[in-house]
PDB file of C-alpha atoms in Angstrom:
ATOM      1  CA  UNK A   9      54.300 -15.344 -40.170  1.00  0.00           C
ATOM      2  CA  UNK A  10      54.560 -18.739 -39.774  1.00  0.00           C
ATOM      3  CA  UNK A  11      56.918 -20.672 -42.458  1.00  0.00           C
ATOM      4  CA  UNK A  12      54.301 -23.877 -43.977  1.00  0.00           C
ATOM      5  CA  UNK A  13      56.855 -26.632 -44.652  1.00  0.00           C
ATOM      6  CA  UNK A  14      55.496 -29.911 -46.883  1.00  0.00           C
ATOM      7  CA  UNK A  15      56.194 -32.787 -45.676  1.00  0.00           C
ATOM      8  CA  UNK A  16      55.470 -36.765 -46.752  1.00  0.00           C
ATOM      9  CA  UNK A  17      54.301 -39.384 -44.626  1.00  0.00           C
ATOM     10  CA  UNK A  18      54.550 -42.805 -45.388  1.00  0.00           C
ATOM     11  CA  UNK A  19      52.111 -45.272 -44.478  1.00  0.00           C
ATOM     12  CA  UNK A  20      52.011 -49.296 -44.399  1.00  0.00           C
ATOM     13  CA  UNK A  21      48.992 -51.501 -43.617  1.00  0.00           C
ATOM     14  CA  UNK A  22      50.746 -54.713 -42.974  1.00  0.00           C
ATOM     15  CA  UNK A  23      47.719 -56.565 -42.072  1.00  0.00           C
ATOM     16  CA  UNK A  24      45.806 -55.391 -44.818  1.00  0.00           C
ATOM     17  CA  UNK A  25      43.361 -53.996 -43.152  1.00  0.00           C
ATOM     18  CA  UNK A  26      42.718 -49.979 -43.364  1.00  0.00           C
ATOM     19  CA  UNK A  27      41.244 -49.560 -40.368  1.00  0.00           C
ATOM     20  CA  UNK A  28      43.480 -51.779 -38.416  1.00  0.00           C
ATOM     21  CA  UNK A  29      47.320 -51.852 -37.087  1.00  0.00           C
ATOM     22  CA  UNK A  30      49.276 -49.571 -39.382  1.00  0.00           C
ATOM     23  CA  UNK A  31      53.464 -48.389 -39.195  1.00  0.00           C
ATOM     24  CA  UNK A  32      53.990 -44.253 -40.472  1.00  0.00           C
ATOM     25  CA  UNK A  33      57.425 -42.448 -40.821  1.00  0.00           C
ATOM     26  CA  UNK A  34      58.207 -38.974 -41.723  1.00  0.00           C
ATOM     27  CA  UNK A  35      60.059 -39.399 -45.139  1.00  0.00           C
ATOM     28  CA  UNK A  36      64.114 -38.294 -43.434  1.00  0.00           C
ATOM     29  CA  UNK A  37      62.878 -38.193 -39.841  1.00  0.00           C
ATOM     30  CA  UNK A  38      64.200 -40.422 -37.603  1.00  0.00           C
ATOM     31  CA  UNK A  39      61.199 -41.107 -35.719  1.00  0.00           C
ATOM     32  CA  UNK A  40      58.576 -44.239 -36.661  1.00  0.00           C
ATOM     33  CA  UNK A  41      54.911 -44.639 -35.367  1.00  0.00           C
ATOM     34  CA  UNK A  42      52.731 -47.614 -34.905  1.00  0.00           C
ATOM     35  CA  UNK A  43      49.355 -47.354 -34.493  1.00  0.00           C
ATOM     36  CA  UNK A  44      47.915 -50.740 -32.598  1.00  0.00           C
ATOM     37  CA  UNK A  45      44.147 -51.398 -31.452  1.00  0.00           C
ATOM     38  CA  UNK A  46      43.972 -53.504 -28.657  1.00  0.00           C
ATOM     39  CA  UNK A  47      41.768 -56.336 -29.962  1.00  0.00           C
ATOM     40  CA  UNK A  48      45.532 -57.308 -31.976  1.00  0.00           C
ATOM     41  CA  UNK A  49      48.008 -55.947 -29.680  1.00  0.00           C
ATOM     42  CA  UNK A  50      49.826 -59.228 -29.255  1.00  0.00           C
ATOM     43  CA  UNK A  51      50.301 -60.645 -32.673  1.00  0.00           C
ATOM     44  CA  UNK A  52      51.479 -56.857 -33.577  1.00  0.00           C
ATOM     45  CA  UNK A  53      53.842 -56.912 -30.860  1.00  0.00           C
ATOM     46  CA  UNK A  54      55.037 -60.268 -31.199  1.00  0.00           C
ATOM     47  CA  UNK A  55      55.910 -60.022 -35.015  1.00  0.00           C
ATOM     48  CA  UNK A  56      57.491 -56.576 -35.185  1.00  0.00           C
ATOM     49  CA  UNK A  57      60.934 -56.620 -34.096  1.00  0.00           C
ATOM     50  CA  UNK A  58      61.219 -52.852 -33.777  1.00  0.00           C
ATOM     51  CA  UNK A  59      58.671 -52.676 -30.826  1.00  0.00           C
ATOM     52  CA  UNK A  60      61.277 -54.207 -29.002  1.00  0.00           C
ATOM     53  CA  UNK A  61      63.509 -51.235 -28.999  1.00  0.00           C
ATOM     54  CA  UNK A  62      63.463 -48.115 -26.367  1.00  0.00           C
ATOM     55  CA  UNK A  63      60.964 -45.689 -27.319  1.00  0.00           C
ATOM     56  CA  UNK A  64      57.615 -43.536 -25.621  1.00  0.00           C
ATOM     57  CA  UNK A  65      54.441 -44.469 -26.051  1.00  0.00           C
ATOM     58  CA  UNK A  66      50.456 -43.184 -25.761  1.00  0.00           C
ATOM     59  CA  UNK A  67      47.518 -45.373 -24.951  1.00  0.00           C
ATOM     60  CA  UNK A  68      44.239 -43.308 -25.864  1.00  0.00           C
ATOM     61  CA  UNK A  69      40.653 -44.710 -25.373  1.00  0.00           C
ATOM     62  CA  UNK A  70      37.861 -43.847 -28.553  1.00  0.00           C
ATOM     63  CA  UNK A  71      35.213 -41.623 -27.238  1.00  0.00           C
ATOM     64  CA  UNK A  72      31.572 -43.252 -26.070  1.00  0.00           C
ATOM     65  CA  UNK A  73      28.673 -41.481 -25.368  1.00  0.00           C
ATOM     66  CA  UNK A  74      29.162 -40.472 -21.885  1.00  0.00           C
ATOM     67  CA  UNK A  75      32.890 -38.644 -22.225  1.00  0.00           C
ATOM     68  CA  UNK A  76      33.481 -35.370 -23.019  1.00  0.00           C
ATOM     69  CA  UNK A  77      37.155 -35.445 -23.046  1.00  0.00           C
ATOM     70  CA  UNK A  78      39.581 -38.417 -24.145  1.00  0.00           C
ATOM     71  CA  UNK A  79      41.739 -40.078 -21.759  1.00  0.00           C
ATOM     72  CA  UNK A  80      45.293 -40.472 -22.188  1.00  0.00           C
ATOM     73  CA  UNK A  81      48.365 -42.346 -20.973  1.00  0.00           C
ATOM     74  CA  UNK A  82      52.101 -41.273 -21.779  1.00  0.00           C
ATOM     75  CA  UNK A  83      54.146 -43.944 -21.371  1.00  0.00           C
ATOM     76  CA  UNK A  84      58.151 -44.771 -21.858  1.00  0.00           C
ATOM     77  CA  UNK A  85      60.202 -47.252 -21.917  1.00  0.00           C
ATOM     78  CA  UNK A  86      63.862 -49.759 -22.913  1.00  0.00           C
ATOM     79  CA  UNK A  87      60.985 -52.110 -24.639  1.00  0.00           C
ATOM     80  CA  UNK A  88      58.054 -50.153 -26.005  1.00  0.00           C
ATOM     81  CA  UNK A  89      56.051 -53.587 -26.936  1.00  0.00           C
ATOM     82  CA  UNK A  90      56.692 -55.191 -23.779  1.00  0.00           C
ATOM     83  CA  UNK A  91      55.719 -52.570 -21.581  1.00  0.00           C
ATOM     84  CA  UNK A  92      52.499 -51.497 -23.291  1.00  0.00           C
ATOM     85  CA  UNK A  93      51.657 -55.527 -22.777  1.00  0.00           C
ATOM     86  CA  UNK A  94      52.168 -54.982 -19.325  1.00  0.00           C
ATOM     87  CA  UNK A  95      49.130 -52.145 -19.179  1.00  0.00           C
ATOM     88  CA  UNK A  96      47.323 -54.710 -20.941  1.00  0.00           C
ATOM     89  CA  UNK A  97      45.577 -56.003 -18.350  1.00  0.00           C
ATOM     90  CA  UNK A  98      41.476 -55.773 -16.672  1.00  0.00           C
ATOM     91  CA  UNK A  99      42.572 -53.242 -14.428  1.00  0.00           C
ATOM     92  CA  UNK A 100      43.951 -51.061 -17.284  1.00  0.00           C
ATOM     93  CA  UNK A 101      39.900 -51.524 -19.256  1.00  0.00           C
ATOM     94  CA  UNK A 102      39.503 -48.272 -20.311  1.00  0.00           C
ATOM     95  CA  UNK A 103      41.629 -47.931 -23.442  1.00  0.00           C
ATOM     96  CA  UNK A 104      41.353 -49.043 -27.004  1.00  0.00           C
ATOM     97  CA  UNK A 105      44.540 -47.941 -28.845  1.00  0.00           C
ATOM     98  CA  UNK A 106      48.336 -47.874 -28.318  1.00  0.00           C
ATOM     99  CA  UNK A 107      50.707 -45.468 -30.415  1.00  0.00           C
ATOM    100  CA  UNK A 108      54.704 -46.475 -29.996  1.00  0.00           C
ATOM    101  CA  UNK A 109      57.271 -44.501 -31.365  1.00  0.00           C
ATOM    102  CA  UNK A 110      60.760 -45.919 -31.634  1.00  0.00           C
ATOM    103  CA  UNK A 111      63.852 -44.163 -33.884  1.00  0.00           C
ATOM    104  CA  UNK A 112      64.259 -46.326 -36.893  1.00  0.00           C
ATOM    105  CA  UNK A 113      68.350 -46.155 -37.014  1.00  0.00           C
ATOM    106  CA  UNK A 114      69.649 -49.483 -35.529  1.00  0.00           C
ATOM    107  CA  UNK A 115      72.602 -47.222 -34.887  1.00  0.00           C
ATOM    108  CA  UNK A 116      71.204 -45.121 -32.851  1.00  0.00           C
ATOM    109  CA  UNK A 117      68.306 -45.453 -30.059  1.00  0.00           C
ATOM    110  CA  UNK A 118      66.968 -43.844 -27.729  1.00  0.00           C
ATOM    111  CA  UNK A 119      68.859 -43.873 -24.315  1.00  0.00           C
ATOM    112  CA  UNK A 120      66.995 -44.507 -20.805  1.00  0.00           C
ATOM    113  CA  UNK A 121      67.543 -40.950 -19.996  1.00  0.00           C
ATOM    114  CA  UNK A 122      66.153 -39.628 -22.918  1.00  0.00           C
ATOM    115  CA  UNK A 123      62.576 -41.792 -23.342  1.00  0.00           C
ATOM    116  CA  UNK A 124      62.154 -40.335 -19.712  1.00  0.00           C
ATOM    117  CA  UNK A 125      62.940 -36.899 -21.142  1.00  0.00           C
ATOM    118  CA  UNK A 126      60.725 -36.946 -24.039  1.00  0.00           C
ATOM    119  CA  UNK A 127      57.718 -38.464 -21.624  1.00  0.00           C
ATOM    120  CA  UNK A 128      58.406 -35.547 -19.896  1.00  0.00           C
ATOM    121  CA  UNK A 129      58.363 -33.477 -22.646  1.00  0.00           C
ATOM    122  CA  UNK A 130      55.647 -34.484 -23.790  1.00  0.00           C
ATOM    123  CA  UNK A 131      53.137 -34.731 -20.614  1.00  0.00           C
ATOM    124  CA  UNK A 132      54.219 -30.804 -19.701  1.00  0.00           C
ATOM    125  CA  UNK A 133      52.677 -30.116 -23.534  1.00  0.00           C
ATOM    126  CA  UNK A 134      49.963 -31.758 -23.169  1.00  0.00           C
ATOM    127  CA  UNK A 135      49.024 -30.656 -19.427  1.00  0.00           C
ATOM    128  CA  UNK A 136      50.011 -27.455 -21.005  1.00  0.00           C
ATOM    129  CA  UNK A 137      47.247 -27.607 -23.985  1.00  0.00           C
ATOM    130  CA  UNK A 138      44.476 -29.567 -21.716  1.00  0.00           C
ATOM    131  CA  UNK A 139      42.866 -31.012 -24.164  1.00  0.00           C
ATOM    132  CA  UNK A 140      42.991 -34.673 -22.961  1.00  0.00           C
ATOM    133  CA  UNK A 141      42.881 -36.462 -19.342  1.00  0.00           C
ATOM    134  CA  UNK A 142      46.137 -36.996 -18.736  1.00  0.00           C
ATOM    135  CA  UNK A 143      46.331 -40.484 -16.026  1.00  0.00           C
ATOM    136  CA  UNK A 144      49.681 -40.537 -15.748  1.00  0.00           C
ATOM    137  CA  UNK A 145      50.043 -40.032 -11.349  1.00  0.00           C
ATOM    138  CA  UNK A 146      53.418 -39.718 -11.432  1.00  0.00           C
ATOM    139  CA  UNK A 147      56.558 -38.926 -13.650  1.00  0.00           C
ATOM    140  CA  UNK A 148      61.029 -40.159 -12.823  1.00  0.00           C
ATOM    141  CA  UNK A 149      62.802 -37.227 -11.750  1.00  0.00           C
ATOM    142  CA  UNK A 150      64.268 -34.611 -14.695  1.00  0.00           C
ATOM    143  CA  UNK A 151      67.072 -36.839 -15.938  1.00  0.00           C
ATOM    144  CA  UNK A 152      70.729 -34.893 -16.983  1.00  0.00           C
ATOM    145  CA  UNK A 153      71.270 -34.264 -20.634  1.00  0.00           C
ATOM    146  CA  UNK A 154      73.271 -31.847 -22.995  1.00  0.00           C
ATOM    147  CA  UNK A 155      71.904 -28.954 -24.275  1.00  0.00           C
ATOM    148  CA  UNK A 156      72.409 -30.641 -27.939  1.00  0.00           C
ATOM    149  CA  UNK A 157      70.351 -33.612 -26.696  1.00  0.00           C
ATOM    150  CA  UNK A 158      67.653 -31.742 -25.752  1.00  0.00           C
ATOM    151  CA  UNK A 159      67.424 -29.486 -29.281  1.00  0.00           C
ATOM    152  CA  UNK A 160      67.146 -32.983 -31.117  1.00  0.00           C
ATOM    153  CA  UNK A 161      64.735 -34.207 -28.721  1.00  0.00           C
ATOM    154  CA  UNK A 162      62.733 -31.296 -29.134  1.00  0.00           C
ATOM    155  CA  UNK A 163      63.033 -32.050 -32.875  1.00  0.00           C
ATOM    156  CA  UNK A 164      61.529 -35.966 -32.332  1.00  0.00           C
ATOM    157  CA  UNK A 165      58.776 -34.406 -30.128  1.00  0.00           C
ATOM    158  CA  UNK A 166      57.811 -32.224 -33.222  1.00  0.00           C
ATOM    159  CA  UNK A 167      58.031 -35.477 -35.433  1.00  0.00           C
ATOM    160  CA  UNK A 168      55.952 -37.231 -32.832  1.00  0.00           C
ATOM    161  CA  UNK A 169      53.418 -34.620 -32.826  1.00  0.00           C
ATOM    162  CA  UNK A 170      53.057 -34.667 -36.280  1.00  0.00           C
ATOM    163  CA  UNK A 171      52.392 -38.869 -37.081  1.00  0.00           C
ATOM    164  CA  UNK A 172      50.040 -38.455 -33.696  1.00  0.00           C
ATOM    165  CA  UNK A 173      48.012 -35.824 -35.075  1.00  0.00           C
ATOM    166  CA  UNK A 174      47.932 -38.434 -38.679  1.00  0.00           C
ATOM    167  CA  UNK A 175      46.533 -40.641 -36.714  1.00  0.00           C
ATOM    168  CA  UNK A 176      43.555 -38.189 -35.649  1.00  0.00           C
ATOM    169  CA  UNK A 177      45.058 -37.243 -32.326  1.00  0.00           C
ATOM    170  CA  UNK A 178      45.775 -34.232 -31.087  1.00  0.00           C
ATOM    171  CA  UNK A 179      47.232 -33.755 -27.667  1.00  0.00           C
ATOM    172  CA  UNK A 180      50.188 -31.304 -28.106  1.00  0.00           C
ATOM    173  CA  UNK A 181      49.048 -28.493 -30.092  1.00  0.00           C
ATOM    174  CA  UNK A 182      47.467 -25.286 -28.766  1.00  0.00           C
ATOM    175  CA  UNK A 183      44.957 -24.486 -31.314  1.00  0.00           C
ATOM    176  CA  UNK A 184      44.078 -21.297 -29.939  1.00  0.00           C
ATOM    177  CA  UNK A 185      47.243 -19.854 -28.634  1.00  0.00           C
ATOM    178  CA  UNK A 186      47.000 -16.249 -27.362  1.00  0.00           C
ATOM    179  CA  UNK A 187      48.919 -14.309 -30.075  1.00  0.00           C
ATOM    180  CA  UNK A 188      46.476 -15.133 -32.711  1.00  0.00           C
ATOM    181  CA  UNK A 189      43.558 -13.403 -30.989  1.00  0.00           C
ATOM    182  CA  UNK A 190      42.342 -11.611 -33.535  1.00  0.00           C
ATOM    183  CA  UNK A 191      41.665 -14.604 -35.742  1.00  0.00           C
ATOM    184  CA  UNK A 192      39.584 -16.062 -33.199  1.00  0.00           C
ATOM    185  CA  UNK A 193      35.167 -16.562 -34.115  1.00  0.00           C
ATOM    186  CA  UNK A 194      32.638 -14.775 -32.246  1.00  0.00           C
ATOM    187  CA  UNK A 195      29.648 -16.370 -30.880  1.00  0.00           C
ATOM    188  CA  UNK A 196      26.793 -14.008 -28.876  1.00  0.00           C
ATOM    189  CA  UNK A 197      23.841 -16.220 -29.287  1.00  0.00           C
ATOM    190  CA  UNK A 198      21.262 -15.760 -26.506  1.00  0.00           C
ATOM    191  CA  UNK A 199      23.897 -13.850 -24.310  1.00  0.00           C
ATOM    192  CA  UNK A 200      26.614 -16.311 -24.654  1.00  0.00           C
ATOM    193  CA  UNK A 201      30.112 -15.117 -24.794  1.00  0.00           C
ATOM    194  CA  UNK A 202      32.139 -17.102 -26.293  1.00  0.00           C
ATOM    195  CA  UNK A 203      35.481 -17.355 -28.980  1.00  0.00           C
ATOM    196  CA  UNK A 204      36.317 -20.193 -31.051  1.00  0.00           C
ATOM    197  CA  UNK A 205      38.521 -21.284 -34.082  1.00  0.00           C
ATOM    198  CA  UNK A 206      37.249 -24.036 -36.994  1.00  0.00           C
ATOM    199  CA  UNK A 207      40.239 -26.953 -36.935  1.00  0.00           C
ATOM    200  CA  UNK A 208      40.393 -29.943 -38.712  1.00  0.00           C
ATOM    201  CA  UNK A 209      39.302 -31.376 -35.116  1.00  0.00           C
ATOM    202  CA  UNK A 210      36.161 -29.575 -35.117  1.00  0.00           C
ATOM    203  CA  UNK A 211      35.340 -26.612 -33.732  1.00  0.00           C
ATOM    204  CA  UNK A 212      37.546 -25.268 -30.761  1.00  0.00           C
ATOM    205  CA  UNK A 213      35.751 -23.136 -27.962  1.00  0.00           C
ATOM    206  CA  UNK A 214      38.058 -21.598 -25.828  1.00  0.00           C
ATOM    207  CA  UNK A 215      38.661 -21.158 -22.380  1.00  0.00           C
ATOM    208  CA  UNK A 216      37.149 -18.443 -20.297  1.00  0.00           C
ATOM    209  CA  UNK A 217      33.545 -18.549 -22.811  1.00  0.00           C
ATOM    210  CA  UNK A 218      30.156 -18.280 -21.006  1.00  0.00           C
ATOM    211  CA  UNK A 219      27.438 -20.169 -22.056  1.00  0.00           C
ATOM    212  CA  UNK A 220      24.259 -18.599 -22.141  1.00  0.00           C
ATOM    213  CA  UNK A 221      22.526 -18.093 -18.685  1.00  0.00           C
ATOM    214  CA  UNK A 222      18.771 -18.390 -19.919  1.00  0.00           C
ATOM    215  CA  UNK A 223      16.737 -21.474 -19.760  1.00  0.00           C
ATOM    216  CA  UNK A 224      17.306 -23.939 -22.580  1.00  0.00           C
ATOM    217  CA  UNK A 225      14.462 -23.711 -24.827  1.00  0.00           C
ATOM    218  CA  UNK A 226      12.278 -26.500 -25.839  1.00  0.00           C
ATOM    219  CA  UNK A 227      14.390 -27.806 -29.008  1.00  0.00           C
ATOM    220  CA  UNK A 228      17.707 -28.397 -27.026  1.00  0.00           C
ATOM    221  CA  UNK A 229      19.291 -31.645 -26.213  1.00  0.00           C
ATOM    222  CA  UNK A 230      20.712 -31.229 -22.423  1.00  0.00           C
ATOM    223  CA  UNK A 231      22.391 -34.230 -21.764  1.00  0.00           C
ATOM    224  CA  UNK A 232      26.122 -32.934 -23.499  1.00  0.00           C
ATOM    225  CA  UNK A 233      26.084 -29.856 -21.459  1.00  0.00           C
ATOM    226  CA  UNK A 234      25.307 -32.177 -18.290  1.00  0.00           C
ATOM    227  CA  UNK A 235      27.592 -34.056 -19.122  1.00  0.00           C
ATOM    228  CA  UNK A 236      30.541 -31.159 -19.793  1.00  0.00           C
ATOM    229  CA  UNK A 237      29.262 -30.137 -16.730  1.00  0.00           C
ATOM    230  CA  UNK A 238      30.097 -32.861 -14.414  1.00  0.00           C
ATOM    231  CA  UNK A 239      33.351 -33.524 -15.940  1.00  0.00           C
ATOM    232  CA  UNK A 240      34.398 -30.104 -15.139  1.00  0.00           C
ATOM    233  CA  UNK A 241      35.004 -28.950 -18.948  1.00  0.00           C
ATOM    234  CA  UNK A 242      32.462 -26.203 -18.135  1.00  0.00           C
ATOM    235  CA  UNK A 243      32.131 -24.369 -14.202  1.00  0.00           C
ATOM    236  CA  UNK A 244      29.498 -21.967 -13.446  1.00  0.00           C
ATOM    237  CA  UNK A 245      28.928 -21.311 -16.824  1.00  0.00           C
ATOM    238  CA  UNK A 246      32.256 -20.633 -18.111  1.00  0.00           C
ATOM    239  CA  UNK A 247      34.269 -22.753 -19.894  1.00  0.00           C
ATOM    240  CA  UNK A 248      37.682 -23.879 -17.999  1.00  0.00           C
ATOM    241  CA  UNK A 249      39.389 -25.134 -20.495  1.00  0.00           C
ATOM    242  CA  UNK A 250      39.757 -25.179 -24.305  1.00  0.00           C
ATOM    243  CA  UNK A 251      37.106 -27.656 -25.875  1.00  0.00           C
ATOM    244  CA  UNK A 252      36.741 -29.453 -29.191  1.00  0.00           C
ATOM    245  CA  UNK A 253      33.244 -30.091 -30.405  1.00  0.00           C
ATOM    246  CA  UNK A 254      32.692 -32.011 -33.592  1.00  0.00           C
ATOM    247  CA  UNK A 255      31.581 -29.499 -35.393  1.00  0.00           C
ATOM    248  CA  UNK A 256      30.621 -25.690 -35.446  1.00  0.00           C
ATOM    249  CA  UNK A 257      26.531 -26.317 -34.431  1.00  0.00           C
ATOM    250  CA  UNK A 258      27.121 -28.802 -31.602  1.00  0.00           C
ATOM    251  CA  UNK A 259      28.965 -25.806 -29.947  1.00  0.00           C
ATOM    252  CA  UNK A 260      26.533 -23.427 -30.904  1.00  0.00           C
ATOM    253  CA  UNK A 261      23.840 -26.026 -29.675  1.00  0.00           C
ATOM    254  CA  UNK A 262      25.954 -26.043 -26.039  1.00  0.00           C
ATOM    255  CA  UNK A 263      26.840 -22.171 -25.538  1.00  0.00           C
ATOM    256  CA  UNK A 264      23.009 -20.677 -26.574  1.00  0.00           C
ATOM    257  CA  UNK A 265      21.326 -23.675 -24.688  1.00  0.00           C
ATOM    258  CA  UNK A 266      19.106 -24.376 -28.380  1.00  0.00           C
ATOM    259  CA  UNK A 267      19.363 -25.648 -31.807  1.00  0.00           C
ATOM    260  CA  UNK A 268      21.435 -23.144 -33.748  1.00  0.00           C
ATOM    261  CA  UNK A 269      23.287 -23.246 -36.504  1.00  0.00           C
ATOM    262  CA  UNK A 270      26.420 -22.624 -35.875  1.00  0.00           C
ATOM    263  CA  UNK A 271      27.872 -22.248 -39.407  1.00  0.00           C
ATOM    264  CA  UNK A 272      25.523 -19.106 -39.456  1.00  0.00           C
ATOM    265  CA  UNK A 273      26.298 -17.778 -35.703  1.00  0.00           C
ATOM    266  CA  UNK A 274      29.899 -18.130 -35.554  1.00  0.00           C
ATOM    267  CA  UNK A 275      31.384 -15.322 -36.840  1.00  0.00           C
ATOM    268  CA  UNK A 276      34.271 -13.094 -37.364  1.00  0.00           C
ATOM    269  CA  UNK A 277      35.935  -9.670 -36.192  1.00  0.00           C
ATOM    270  CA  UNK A 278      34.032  -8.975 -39.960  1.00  0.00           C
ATOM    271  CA  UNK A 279      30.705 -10.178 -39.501  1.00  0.00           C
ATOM    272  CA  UNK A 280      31.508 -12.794 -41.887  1.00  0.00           C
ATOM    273  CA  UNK A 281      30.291 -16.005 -40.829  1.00  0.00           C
ATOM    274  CA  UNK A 282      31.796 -19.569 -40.616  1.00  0.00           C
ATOM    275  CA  UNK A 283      30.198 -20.325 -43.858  1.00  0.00           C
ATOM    276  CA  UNK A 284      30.806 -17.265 -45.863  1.00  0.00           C
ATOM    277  CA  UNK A 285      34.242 -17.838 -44.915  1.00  0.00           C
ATOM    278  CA  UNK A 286      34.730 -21.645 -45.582  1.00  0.00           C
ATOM    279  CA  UNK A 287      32.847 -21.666 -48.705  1.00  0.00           C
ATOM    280  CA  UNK A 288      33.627 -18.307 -50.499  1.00  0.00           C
TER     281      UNK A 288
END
């Protein structure tokens, strides 16, 4: 069983805006995030010394209408701020928000070696989980480290993962990892096949679920599965990779080709369904 461990996160809105650039730390982690929309990025990057240190970064674009899955950029680098200015151009258009994490010890950064390392790290977790376009085309060679190096680098990543996911983004974990099977949701709606698990993301459909293979009926709303369609989330019918919808009924909605409820239809190895077991 999986040890739940509390944790603290501290958050600053220099700007005073809540919706706007923000600064998070782990209460004794080593790691700090800053969270930077693109309509600011210069003043931010300008006035906060610590963006000039060596550190990774992630650019992420917010959803529109037409995308079914987010696209992402993993970045490293000596000088976080001044690289991410340097994707800051028209050719770069397509995303909206930067996320640099630095080590906040003035004693002790972040070597060359091991940004490249963690990029690494993190880019084979995300490929890993699929959740995300990754556009990264290429990655510098495996660089040498200790074994002790790479045990407290694996211990940033987890810190990393963690302020990422308090910003609303998650790219690292594997909500529906094979060993937990038997807590997975059933859906069977119109011959649909299909397992799932309720997140705080939304609801997760997992790889390997067929959608139903009968016409859509009248009340259903094509244009998402058209959509997951030509982006390749879903092949023949079958889902290729794990998916997050916004919510339980807009992957009902998608696997039984009509309006269903999905807080009704999703259901467990019990028969209980997605509301019993939320709200009882």
């Amino acid at each position: 069983m999986e040890i739940i461990k509390p944790f603290a996160i501290n958050t600053s809105f220099p700007m005073g805006d809540p919706t706007g650039f923000r600064f998070s730390e782990i209460m004794t982690r080593p790691i700090q995030a800053f969270y930077i929309s693109r309509n600011n990025l210069k003043e931010v990057i300008e006035s906060r010394t610590e963006l000039s240190r060596s550190g990774v970064f992630v650019l992420v674009d917010n959803f529109s209408s037409n995308l079914t899955r987010r696209n992402v950029y993993l970045g490293q680098s000596e000088n976080v701020g001044e690289s991410i200015l340097d994707h800051n151009t028209q050719s770069e258009d397509w995303w909206d928000i930067a996320i640099a994490f630095v080590v906040n010890d003035k004693s002790h950064q972040l070597t060359k070696e091991e940004d490249i390392y963690l990029q690494r790290y993190m880019y084979k977790q995300a490929k890993k989980v699929d959740i995300a376009n990754i556009l990264n085309t290429e990655l510098p060679k495996k660089p040498f480290l200790t074994e002790s190096s790479k045990y407290a680098l694996a211990d940033i990543f987890e810190n990393i993962d963690m302020l990422l996911q308090s910003f609303g983004y998650s790219l690292f974990t594997d909500y529906m990892p094979e060993d937990e099977e038997s807590s997975y949701l059933r859906f069977n709606e119109r011959g649909s096949e299909a397992f799932g698990k309720y997140t705080s993301e939304g609801m997760v459909v997992k790889r390997g679920s067929r959608i139903s293979s009968e016409k859509p009926l009248d009340n259903f709303n094509g244009l998402l599965l058209k959509n997951l369609m030509n982006d390749g989330v879903i092949k023949e019918d079958i889902f290729d990779t794990d998916f997050v919808f916004s919510n339980p009924s807009v992957a009902a909605n998608i696997l039984a080709k009509s309006d269903v409820n999905g807080w009704l239809t999703w259901q467990n190895s019990r028969g209980q369904s997605l509301d019993e077991i939320t709200h009882n």
